[in-house]
PDB file of C-alpha atoms and ligand atoms in Angstrom:
ATOM      1  CA  MET O   2      56.782 207.665 311.197  1.00  0.00           C
ATOM      2  CA  LYS O   3      54.103 205.147 310.292  1.00  0.00           C
ATOM      3  CA  VAL O   4      52.024 205.811 307.177  1.00  0.00           C
ATOM      4  CA  LEU O   5      48.890 204.071 305.952  1.00  0.00           C
ATOM      5  CA  LEU O   6      48.624 204.294 302.159  1.00  0.00           C
ATOM      6  CA  LEU O   7      45.177 203.624 300.708  1.00  0.00           C
ATOM      7  CA  ALA O   8      46.234 201.947 297.485  1.00  0.00           C
ATOM      8  CA  GLY O   9      44.877 200.365 294.304  1.00  0.00           C
ATOM      9  CA  THR O  10      46.053 202.986 291.783  1.00  0.00           C
ATOM     10  CA  VAL O  11      49.145 203.791 289.712  1.00  0.00           C
ATOM     11  CA  GLU O  12      49.758 206.828 291.931  1.00  0.00           C
ATOM     12  CA  ALA O  13      49.718 204.682 295.075  1.00  0.00           C
ATOM     13  CA  ARG O  14      52.262 202.332 293.524  1.00  0.00           C
ATOM     14  CA  GLN O  15      54.487 205.262 292.543  1.00  0.00           C
ATOM     15  CA  LEU O  16      54.344 206.662 296.074  1.00  0.00           C
ATOM     16  CA  ALA O  17      55.060 203.247 297.629  1.00  0.00           C
ATOM     17  CA  GLU O  18      58.102 202.858 295.386  1.00  0.00           C
ATOM     18  CA  GLN O  19      59.393 206.348 296.197  1.00  0.00           C
ATOM     19  CA  ALA O  20      58.607 206.313 299.931  1.00  0.00           C
ATOM     20  CA  HIS O  21      60.401 202.962 300.167  1.00  0.00           C
ATOM     21  CA  GLU O  22      63.630 204.969 299.840  1.00  0.00           C
ATOM     22  CA  LEU O  23      62.766 207.273 302.763  1.00  0.00           C
ATOM     23  CA  ARG O  24      64.418 206.697 306.102  1.00  0.00           C
ATOM     24  CA  ARG O  25      62.175 206.957 309.166  1.00  0.00           C
ATOM     25  CA  VAL O  26      59.036 206.176 307.115  1.00  0.00           C
ATOM     26  CA  GLU O  27      57.300 202.838 307.596  1.00  0.00           C
ATOM     27  CA  LEU O  28      54.606 202.304 304.981  1.00  0.00           C
ATOM     28  CA  VAL O  29      51.626 199.944 305.089  1.00  0.00           C
ATOM     29  CA  ALA O  30      49.548 199.804 301.888  1.00  0.00           C
ATOM     30  CA  SER O  31      45.891 198.865 301.939  1.00  0.00           C
ATOM     31  CA  PHE O  32      43.857 197.309 299.101  1.00  0.00           C
ATOM     32  CA  ALA O  33      40.072 197.059 298.973  1.00  0.00           C
ATOM     33  CA  GLY O  34      40.396 193.513 297.617  1.00  0.00           C
ATOM     34  CA  HIS O  35      38.354 194.118 294.445  1.00  0.00           C
ATOM     35  CA  THR O  36      41.237 193.555 292.035  1.00  0.00           C
ATOM     36  CA  ARG O  37      42.035 189.896 291.765  1.00  0.00           C
ATOM     37  CA  ALA O  38      45.795 190.216 291.271  1.00  0.00           C
ATOM     38  CA  PRO O  39      47.089 193.653 292.286  1.00  0.00           C
ATOM     39  CA  ARG O  40      50.754 194.267 291.470  1.00  0.00           C
ATOM     40  CA  ALA O  41      53.072 193.753 294.431  1.00  0.00           C
ATOM     41  CA  LEU O  42      54.291 196.825 296.327  1.00  0.00           C
ATOM     42  CA  PRO O  43      57.652 197.192 298.101  1.00  0.00           C
ATOM     43  CA  CYS O  44      56.046 197.498 301.553  1.00  0.00           C
ATOM     44  CA  GLU O  45      53.781 195.665 303.978  1.00  0.00           C
ATOM     45  CA  THR O  46      50.268 195.272 302.550  1.00  0.00           C
ATOM     46  CA  ARG O  47      46.829 194.448 303.937  1.00  0.00           C
ATOM     47  CA  THR O  48      43.551 193.763 302.149  1.00  0.00           C
ATOM     48  CA  GLY O  49      39.863 194.461 302.847  1.00  0.00           C
ATOM     49  CA  GLY O  50      37.624 197.173 304.279  1.00  0.00           C
ATOM     50  CA  PHE O  51      38.123 198.627 307.758  1.00  0.00           C
ATOM     51  CA  GLY O  52      34.430 198.757 308.699  1.00  0.00           C
ATOM     52  CA  GLY O  53      33.699 202.415 307.981  1.00  0.00           C
ATOM     53  CA  ALA O  54      35.332 205.531 309.413  1.00  0.00           C
ATOM     54  CA  ASP O  55      35.093 204.227 313.002  1.00  0.00           C
ATOM     55  CA  GLY O  56      36.758 200.958 312.044  1.00  0.00           C
ATOM     56  CA  LEU O  57      39.471 202.838 310.197  1.00  0.00           C
ATOM     57  CA  ALA O  58      40.086 205.133 313.179  1.00  0.00           C
ATOM     58  CA  ARG O  59      40.415 202.058 315.411  1.00  0.00           C
ATOM     59  CA  TYR O  60      42.862 200.463 312.964  1.00  0.00           C
ATOM     60  CA  LEU O  61      44.906 203.685 312.837  1.00  0.00           C
ATOM     61  CA  ARG O  62      45.059 203.979 316.620  1.00  0.00           C
ATOM     62  CA  GLU O  63      45.827 200.313 317.271  1.00  0.00           C
ATOM     63  CA  GLY O  64      48.546 200.376 314.606  1.00  0.00           C
ATOM     64  CA  SER O  65      50.021 203.646 315.970  1.00  0.00           C
ATOM     65  CA  PHE O  66      49.839 205.313 312.560  1.00  0.00           C
ATOM     66  CA  ASP O  67      50.902 208.956 312.242  1.00  0.00           C
ATOM     67  CA  VAL O  68      49.681 209.719 308.728  1.00  0.00           C
ATOM     68  CA  ILE O  69      47.159 208.438 306.199  1.00  0.00           C
ATOM     69  CA  VAL O  70      47.637 209.065 302.476  1.00  0.00           C
ATOM     70  CA  ASP O  71      44.532 208.347 300.450  1.00  0.00           C
ATOM     71  CA  ALA O  72      45.660 207.447 296.929  1.00  0.00           C
ATOM     72  CA  THR O  73      42.482 205.611 295.952  1.00  0.00           C
ATOM     73  CA  HIS O  74      40.772 206.134 292.607  1.00  0.00           C
ATOM     74  CA  PRO O  75      39.241 209.601 291.959  1.00  0.00           C
ATOM     75  CA  PHE O  76      35.784 207.977 292.139  1.00  0.00           C
ATOM     76  CA  ALA O  77      36.269 205.970 295.330  1.00  0.00           C
ATOM     77  CA  ALA O  78      34.088 208.582 297.060  1.00  0.00           C
ATOM     78  CA  GLN O  79      33.118 206.569 300.134  1.00  0.00           C
ATOM     79  CA  MET O  80      36.693 205.615 300.982  1.00  0.00           C
ATOM     80  CA  GLN O  81      37.713 209.271 300.541  1.00  0.00           C
ATOM     81  CA  ARG O  82      35.151 210.415 303.113  1.00  0.00           C
ATOM     82  CA  HIS O  83      36.045 207.606 305.515  1.00  0.00           C
ATOM     83  CA  ALA O  84      39.745 208.452 305.226  1.00  0.00           C
ATOM     84  CA  VAL O  85      39.117 212.082 306.196  1.00  0.00           C
ATOM     85  CA  ASP O  86      36.788 211.138 309.067  1.00  0.00           C
ATOM     86  CA  GLY O  87      39.005 208.264 310.258  1.00  0.00           C
ATOM     87  CA  ALA O  88      42.099 210.511 310.331  1.00  0.00           C
ATOM     88  CA  CYS O  89      40.156 213.172 312.240  1.00  0.00           C
ATOM     89  CA  LEU O  90      38.872 210.651 314.792  1.00  0.00           C
ATOM     90  CA  ALA O  91      42.367 209.192 315.255  1.00  0.00           C
ATOM     91  CA  GLY O  92      43.919 212.691 315.389  1.00  0.00           C
ATOM     92  CA  ILE O  93      46.480 212.093 312.628  1.00  0.00           C
ATOM     93  CA  GLU O  94      47.575 213.822 309.404  1.00  0.00           C
ATOM     94  CA  HIS O  95      45.645 213.169 306.196  1.00  0.00           C
ATOM     95  CA  ALA O  96      46.582 213.761 302.567  1.00  0.00           C
ATOM     96  CA  ARG O  97      45.025 212.928 299.230  1.00  0.00           C
ATOM     97  CA  LEU O  98      47.073 211.831 296.215  1.00  0.00           C
ATOM     98  CA  VAL O  99      45.018 211.813 293.037  1.00  0.00           C
ATOM     99  CA  ARG O 100      45.910 212.253 289.382  1.00  0.00           C
ATOM    100  CA  PRO O 101      44.706 215.461 287.666  1.00  0.00           C
ATOM    101  CA  PRO O 102      41.369 215.318 285.858  1.00  0.00           C
ATOM    102  CA  TRP O 103      41.105 215.479 282.073  1.00  0.00           C
ATOM    103  CA  THR O 104      40.139 218.817 280.569  1.00  0.00           C
ATOM    104  CA  ALA O 105      38.328 219.345 277.269  1.00  0.00           C
ATOM    105  CA  THR O 106      40.017 220.909 274.248  1.00  0.00           C
ATOM    106  CA  ASN O 107      38.237 223.141 271.730  1.00  0.00           C
ATOM    107  CA  ASP O 108      37.819 220.096 269.481  1.00  0.00           C
ATOM    108  CA  ASP O 109      36.015 218.020 272.111  1.00  0.00           C
ATOM    109  CA  HIS O 110      32.264 217.739 272.526  1.00  0.00           C
ATOM    110  CA  TRP O 111      31.819 216.827 276.188  1.00  0.00           C
ATOM    111  CA  VAL O 112      28.584 216.827 278.122  1.00  0.00           C
ATOM    112  CA  ASP O 113      29.117 217.220 281.861  1.00  0.00           C
ATOM    113  CA  ALA O 114      27.324 214.693 284.104  1.00  0.00           C
ATOM    114  CA  THR O 115      27.165 215.236 287.863  1.00  0.00           C
ATOM    115  CA  ASP O 116      27.294 211.468 288.544  1.00  0.00           C
ATOM    116  CA  VAL O 117      26.640 208.169 286.745  1.00  0.00           C
ATOM    117  CA  VAL O 118      22.860 208.440 287.206  1.00  0.00           C
ATOM    118  CA  ASP O 119      22.952 211.836 285.511  1.00  0.00           C
ATOM    119  CA  GLY O 120      25.214 210.284 282.853  1.00  0.00           C
ATOM    120  CA  ALA O 121      22.563 207.632 282.132  1.00  0.00           C
ATOM    121  CA  ARG O 122      19.881 210.308 281.851  1.00  0.00           C
ATOM    122  CA  ILE O 123      22.038 212.156 279.284  1.00  0.00           C
ATOM    123  CA  VAL O 124      22.596 208.928 277.312  1.00  0.00           C
ATOM    124  CA  GLY O 125      18.805 208.506 277.141  1.00  0.00           C
ATOM    125  CA  GLU O 126      18.443 212.049 275.793  1.00  0.00           C
ATOM    126  CA  PHE O 127      21.113 211.517 273.125  1.00  0.00           C
ATOM    127  CA  GLY O 128      19.238 208.529 271.666  1.00  0.00           C
ATOM    128  CA  VAL O 129      22.454 207.338 269.965  1.00  0.00           C
ATOM    129  CA  PRO O 130      22.137 203.673 268.854  1.00  0.00           C
ATOM    130  CA  ARG O 131      25.560 202.449 270.102  1.00  0.00           C
ATOM    131  CA  VAL O 132      27.319 203.643 273.258  1.00  0.00           C
ATOM    132  CA  LEU O 133      30.748 202.695 274.637  1.00  0.00           C
ATOM    133  CA  LEU O 134      30.433 202.506 278.419  1.00  0.00           C
ATOM    134  CA  THR O 135      33.677 202.708 280.450  1.00  0.00           C
ATOM    135  CA  VAL O 136      32.422 203.742 283.895  1.00  0.00           C
ATOM    136  CA  GLY O 137      33.659 200.625 285.712  1.00  0.00           C
ATOM    137  CA  ARG O 138      31.867 197.384 286.455  1.00  0.00           C
ATOM    138  CA  LEU O 139      30.323 198.592 289.721  1.00  0.00           C
ATOM    139  CA  ASP O 140      28.356 201.468 288.145  1.00  0.00           C
ATOM    140  CA  LEU O 141      26.520 199.722 285.313  1.00  0.00           C
ATOM    141  CA  ALA O 142      23.092 199.476 286.979  1.00  0.00           C
ATOM    142  CA  ALA O 143      22.301 203.137 286.227  1.00  0.00           C
ATOM    143  CA  PHE O 144      22.337 202.315 282.492  1.00  0.00           C
ATOM    144  CA  ALA O 145      19.647 199.616 282.609  1.00  0.00           C
ATOM    145  CA  GLY O 146      16.325 200.255 280.846  1.00  0.00           C
ATOM    146  CA  LEU O 147      17.684 202.537 278.104  1.00  0.00           C
ATOM    147  CA  GLU O 148      16.632 200.305 275.183  1.00  0.00           C
ATOM    148  CA  PRO O 149      16.834 200.575 272.203  1.00  0.00           C
ATOM    149  CA  THR O 150      20.282 202.059 272.971  1.00  0.00           C
ATOM    150  CA  GLU O 151      22.885 199.289 272.728  1.00  0.00           C
ATOM    151  CA  PHE O 152      25.999 199.226 274.915  1.00  0.00           C
ATOM    152  CA  VAL O 153      29.550 198.044 274.474  1.00  0.00           C
ATOM    153  CA  VAL O 154      30.802 197.631 278.050  1.00  0.00           C
ATOM    154  CA  ARG O 155      34.521 197.694 278.821  1.00  0.00           C
ATOM    155  CA  SER O 156      35.915 197.152 282.296  1.00  0.00           C
ATOM    156  CA  VAL O 157      39.126 195.986 283.959  1.00  0.00           C
ATOM    157  CA  GLU O 158      37.386 193.164 285.823  1.00  0.00           C
ATOM    158  CA  ASP O 159      34.465 191.053 284.579  1.00  0.00           C
ATOM    159  CA  PRO O 160      31.155 192.703 285.482  1.00  0.00           C
ATOM    160  CA  ASP O 161      28.944 190.136 287.190  1.00  0.00           C
ATOM    161  CA  PRO O 162      26.348 190.189 285.708  1.00  0.00           C
ATOM    162  CA  VAL O 163      25.799 193.123 283.295  1.00  0.00           C
ATOM    163  CA  PRO O 164      22.323 194.418 284.288  1.00  0.00           C
ATOM    164  CA  PHE O 165      21.194 194.905 280.648  1.00  0.00           C
ATOM    165  CA  ALA O 166      21.764 193.254 277.258  1.00  0.00           C
ATOM    166  CA  ALA O 167      25.191 194.466 276.107  1.00  0.00           C
ATOM    167  CA  ILE O 168      26.229 193.783 272.509  1.00  0.00           C
ATOM    168  CA  ALA O 169      29.787 193.242 273.764  1.00  0.00           C
ATOM    169  CA  THR O 170      31.377 192.930 277.201  1.00  0.00           C
ATOM    170  CA  LEU O 171      35.084 193.532 276.972  1.00  0.00           C
ATOM    171  CA  ARG O 172      37.467 192.828 279.803  1.00  0.00           C
ATOM    172  CA  ALA O 173      40.632 194.834 279.215  1.00  0.00           C
ATOM    173  CA  ARG O 174      43.183 196.766 281.214  1.00  0.00           C
ATOM    174  CA  GLY O 175      44.762 199.890 279.672  1.00  0.00           C
ATOM    175  CA  PRO O 176      46.706 201.830 278.767  1.00  0.00           C
ATOM    176  CA  PHE O 177      45.309 201.686 275.222  1.00  0.00           C
ATOM    177  CA  THR O 178      46.602 203.466 272.123  1.00  0.00           C
ATOM    178  CA  LEU O 179      44.737 205.920 269.916  1.00  0.00           C
ATOM    179  CA  ASP O 180      44.697 203.314 267.117  1.00  0.00           C
ATOM    180  CA  GLU O 181      43.256 200.644 269.414  1.00  0.00           C
ATOM    181  CA  GLU O 182      40.538 202.987 270.646  1.00  0.00           C
ATOM    182  CA  SER O 183      39.675 204.161 267.130  1.00  0.00           C
ATOM    183  CA  ALA O 184      39.498 200.536 265.950  1.00  0.00           C
ATOM    184  CA  LEU O 185      37.079 199.749 268.802  1.00  0.00           C
ATOM    185  CA  ILE O 186      34.864 202.700 267.839  1.00  0.00           C
ATOM    186  CA  ASP O 187      34.855 201.546 264.179  1.00  0.00           C
ATOM    187  CA  ARG O 188      34.245 197.876 264.956  1.00  0.00           C
ATOM    188  CA  TYR O 189      31.110 198.522 266.981  1.00  0.00           C
ATOM    189  CA  GLY O 190      29.877 201.692 265.274  1.00  0.00           C
ATOM    190  CA  VAL O 191      30.094 203.602 268.557  1.00  0.00           C
ATOM    191  CA  GLY O 192      28.347 206.997 268.489  1.00  0.00           C
ATOM    192  CA  LEU O 193      28.808 208.108 272.113  1.00  0.00           C
ATOM    193  CA  LEU O 194      31.389 207.478 274.852  1.00  0.00           C
ATOM    194  CA  VAL O 195      30.541 207.531 278.558  1.00  0.00           C
ATOM    195  CA  THR O 196      33.417 207.795 281.007  1.00  0.00           C
ATOM    196  CA  LYS O 197      34.243 208.996 284.488  1.00  0.00           C
ATOM    197  CA  ASN O 198      36.776 211.830 284.625  1.00  0.00           C
ATOM    198  CA  SER O 199      39.452 209.542 285.989  1.00  0.00           C
ATOM    199  CA  GLY O 200      42.418 211.319 284.409  1.00  0.00           C
ATOM    200  CA  GLY O 201      45.542 209.526 283.201  1.00  0.00           C
ATOM    201  CA  ASN O 202      45.825 207.930 279.767  1.00  0.00           C
ATOM    202  CA  ASP O 203      43.420 209.746 277.450  1.00  0.00           C
ATOM    203  CA  ALA O 204      43.551 207.618 274.283  1.00  0.00           C
ATOM    204  CA  LYS O 205      39.786 206.975 274.324  1.00  0.00           C
ATOM    205  CA  LEU O 206      39.154 210.735 274.494  1.00  0.00           C
ATOM    206  CA  ALA O 207      41.622 211.373 271.660  1.00  0.00           C
ATOM    207  CA  ALA O 208      39.856 208.671 269.624  1.00  0.00           C
ATOM    208  CA  ALA O 209      36.441 210.205 270.347  1.00  0.00           C
ATOM    209  CA  ARG O 210      37.807 213.598 269.272  1.00  0.00           C
ATOM    210  CA  ALA O 211      39.363 212.174 266.091  1.00  0.00           C
ATOM    211  CA  ASN O 212      36.109 210.406 265.200  1.00  0.00           C
ATOM    212  CA  GLY O 213      33.825 213.347 266.062  1.00  0.00           C
ATOM    213  CA  ILE O 214      32.115 211.395 268.840  1.00  0.00           C
ATOM    214  CA  PRO O 215      30.580 213.194 271.830  1.00  0.00           C
ATOM    215  CA  VAL O 216      31.573 212.197 275.370  1.00  0.00           C
ATOM    216  CA  VAL O 217      29.428 212.077 278.486  1.00  0.00           C
ATOM    217  CA  MET O 218      32.000 213.000 281.136  1.00  0.00           C
ATOM    218  CA  VAL O 219      31.055 212.073 284.700  1.00  0.00           C
ATOM    219  CA  ARG O 220      32.372 214.677 287.111  1.00  0.00           C
ATOM    220  CA  ARG O 221      34.598 213.745 290.076  1.00  0.00           C
ATOM    221  CA  PRO O 222      33.435 213.921 293.668  1.00  0.00           C
ATOM    222  CA  ALA O 223      34.581 217.195 295.269  1.00  0.00           C
ATOM    223  CA  PRO O 224      37.952 217.129 297.115  1.00  0.00           C
ATOM    224  CA  VAL O 225      37.632 216.967 300.908  1.00  0.00           C
ATOM    225  CA  THR O 226      41.080 217.671 302.341  1.00  0.00           C
ATOM    226  CA  GLU O 227      43.611 220.489 302.571  1.00  0.00           C
ATOM    227  CA  HIS O 228      46.677 218.405 301.615  1.00  0.00           C
ATOM    228  CA  ASN O 229      46.055 217.559 297.952  1.00  0.00           C
ATOM    229  CA  PHE O 230      48.783 216.152 295.713  1.00  0.00           C
ATOM    230  CA  ALA O 231      48.580 215.354 292.014  1.00  0.00           C
ATOM    231  CA  ASP O 232      52.031 213.832 291.805  1.00  0.00           C
ATOM    232  CA  ALA O 233      53.576 211.040 293.889  1.00  0.00           C
ATOM    233  CA  ARG O 234      56.885 212.954 294.112  1.00  0.00           C
ATOM    234  CA  ASP O 235      55.179 215.879 295.858  1.00  0.00           C
ATOM    235  CA  ALA O 236      53.371 213.552 298.257  1.00  0.00           C
ATOM    236  CA  CYS O 237      56.691 211.800 298.961  1.00  0.00           C
ATOM    237  CA  SER O 238      58.408 215.140 299.682  1.00  0.00           C
ATOM    238  CA  TRP O 239      55.590 216.004 302.083  1.00  0.00           C
ATOM    239  CA  LEU O 240      56.091 212.682 303.908  1.00  0.00           C
ATOM    240  CA  ALA O 241      59.845 213.309 304.037  1.00  0.00           C
ATOM    241  CA  SER O 242      59.260 216.753 305.589  1.00  0.00           C
ATOM    242  CA  LEU O 243      56.908 215.303 308.212  1.00  0.00           C
ATOM    243  CA  ALA O 244      59.385 212.563 309.085  1.00  0.00           C
ATOM    244  CA  SER O 245      62.408 214.877 309.439  1.00  0.00           C
TER     245      SER O 245
HETATM  246  P1  LIG G  25      34.429 203.155 297.636  1.00  0.00           P
HETATM  247  O1  LIG G  25      33.025 202.959 297.153  1.00  0.00           O
HETATM  248  O2  LIG G  25      34.882 204.525 297.930  1.00  0.00           O
HETATM  249  O3  LIG G  25      34.720 202.255 298.897  1.00  0.00           O
HETATM  250  C1  LIG G  25      33.881 201.209 299.314  1.00  0.00           C
HETATM  251  C2  LIG G  25      34.497 200.550 300.520  1.00  0.00           C
HETATM  252  O4  LIG G  25      35.585 199.725 300.106  1.00  0.00           O
HETATM  253  C3  LIG G  25      35.106 201.502 301.524  1.00  0.00           C
HETATM  254  O5  LIG G  25      34.133 202.084 302.367  1.00  0.00           O
HETATM  255  C4  LIG G  25      36.070 200.589 302.238  1.00  0.00           C
HETATM  256  O6  LIG G  25      35.366 199.705 303.107  1.00  0.00           O
HETATM  257  C5  LIG G  25      36.591 199.746 301.117  1.00  0.00           C
HETATM  258  N1  LIG G  25      37.820 200.263 300.504  1.00  0.00           N
HETATM  259  C6  LIG G  25      37.950 201.056 299.407  1.00  0.00           C
HETATM  260  N2  LIG G  25      39.234 201.273 299.128  1.00  0.00           N
HETATM  261  C7  LIG G  25      39.946 200.622 300.076  1.00  0.00           C
HETATM  262  C8  LIG G  25      41.336 200.454 300.323  1.00  0.00           C
HETATM  263  N3  LIG G  25      42.275 200.979 299.505  1.00  0.00           N
HETATM  264  N4  LIG G  25      41.709 199.712 301.415  1.00  0.00           N
HETATM  265  C9  LIG G  25      40.771 199.147 302.215  1.00  0.00           C
HETATM  266  N5  LIG G  25      39.444 199.263 302.021  1.00  0.00           N
HETATM  267  C10 LIG G  25      39.042 199.978 300.965  1.00  0.00           C
HETATM  268  O7  LIG G  25      35.455 202.542 296.584  1.00  0.00           O
HETATM  269  P2  LIG G  25      35.193 201.747 295.227  1.00  0.00           P
HETATM  270  O8  LIG G  25      34.766 202.709 294.192  1.00  0.00           O
HETATM  271  O9  LIG G  25      34.381 200.513 295.563  1.00  0.00           O
HETATM  272  O10 LIG G  25      36.694 201.323 294.916  1.00  0.00           O
HETATM  273  C11 LIG G  25      37.318 200.306 295.683  1.00  0.00           C
HETATM  274  C12 LIG G  25      38.789 200.286 295.353  1.00  0.00           C
HETATM  275  O11 LIG G  25      38.952 200.133 293.950  1.00  0.00           O
HETATM  276  C13 LIG G  25      39.488 201.583 295.769  1.00  0.00           C
HETATM  277  O12 LIG G  25      40.663 201.251 296.472  1.00  0.00           O
HETATM  278  C14 LIG G  25      39.765 202.281 294.458  1.00  0.00           C
HETATM  279  O13 LIG G  25      40.998 202.962 294.477  1.00  0.00           O
HETATM  280  C15 LIG G  25      39.775 201.157 293.447  1.00  0.00           C
HETATM  281  N6  LIG G  25      39.238 201.603 292.141  1.00  0.00           N
HETATM  282  C16 LIG G  25      38.031 202.226 292.055  1.00  0.00           C
HETATM  283  C17 LIG G  25      37.564 202.661 290.818  1.00  0.00           C
HETATM  284  C18 LIG G  25      36.239 203.419 290.678  1.00  0.00           C
HETATM  285  O14 LIG G  25      35.879 203.804 289.538  1.00  0.00           O
HETATM  286  N7  LIG G  25      35.493 203.671 291.735  1.00  0.00           N
HETATM  287  C19 LIG G  25      38.337 202.430 289.679  1.00  0.00           C
HETATM  288  C20 LIG G  25      39.572 201.781 289.802  1.00  0.00           C
HETATM  289  C21 LIG G  25      40.010 201.372 291.047  1.00  0.00           C
HETATM  290  P3  LIG G  25      35.156 200.016 304.672  1.00  0.00           P
HETATM  291  O15 LIG G  25      34.110 201.081 304.751  1.00  0.00           O
HETATM  292  O16 LIG G  25      34.728 198.700 305.230  1.00  0.00           O
HETATM  293  O17 LIG G  25      36.484 200.474 305.218  1.00  0.00           O
END
């Protein structure tokens, strides 16, 4: 059984490592090509877009794929839609593997944002002098024009260029610790955190909670498939059952 794994996340790597052990499953992992040095996976890999849902369907048919597992980031909304449409056009199985979202505790002060544009509007309403922005380098444009608010921007890859005057642009890849996140908040006098609800390591949220800092939490795009997995082991078991 031939499986296309849309990769670029920890969950995709976990599934590739586990599915590697499965007999009768041939895995091909696909990267968008945005990360300069993705960690190697124990399977065939390819890089770059497919050319929309039609291009993906063509790729799936020509490669005789039986299944697509979309393990892209919770906010890779376009790829998620294309994966569903491409699988439908090619007439193959589709599943989504995505880590669970974060949920607020009673000690958190989160403001829900429907998307990054809504998040920027909320930042403007807060009027906090210093904001830590961790929405990813591709979604910074929405936060332009909010002066006198000052931003500390942190992203995994260098943003090119930041579309506003940031007081600091930090390139860093987590996971971070609570102490590291608290030190960052102290160093820059951060009064508000903006993040997408990516799930996973929550040290920045714990630090915001510990420091009494509100969080603008950008909501995830709605799920679009019936086979949803939050854990690579469950997705791997599903593949094993299809292959048997
Ligand atoms: P997106 O807006 O949903 O996708 C844009 C286009 O990139 C897609 O239409 C597709 O091009 C191509 N693409 C995306 N993922 C691909 C994959 N795994 N293999 C081949 N092509 C892919 O996605 P994005 O937000 O730009 O994210 C791109 C990649 O970075 C994803 O793989 C995602 O997992 C990863 N990532 C995203 C975020 C985030 O916050 N959005 C954070 C961390 C990692 P075609 O239409 O030409 O097929």
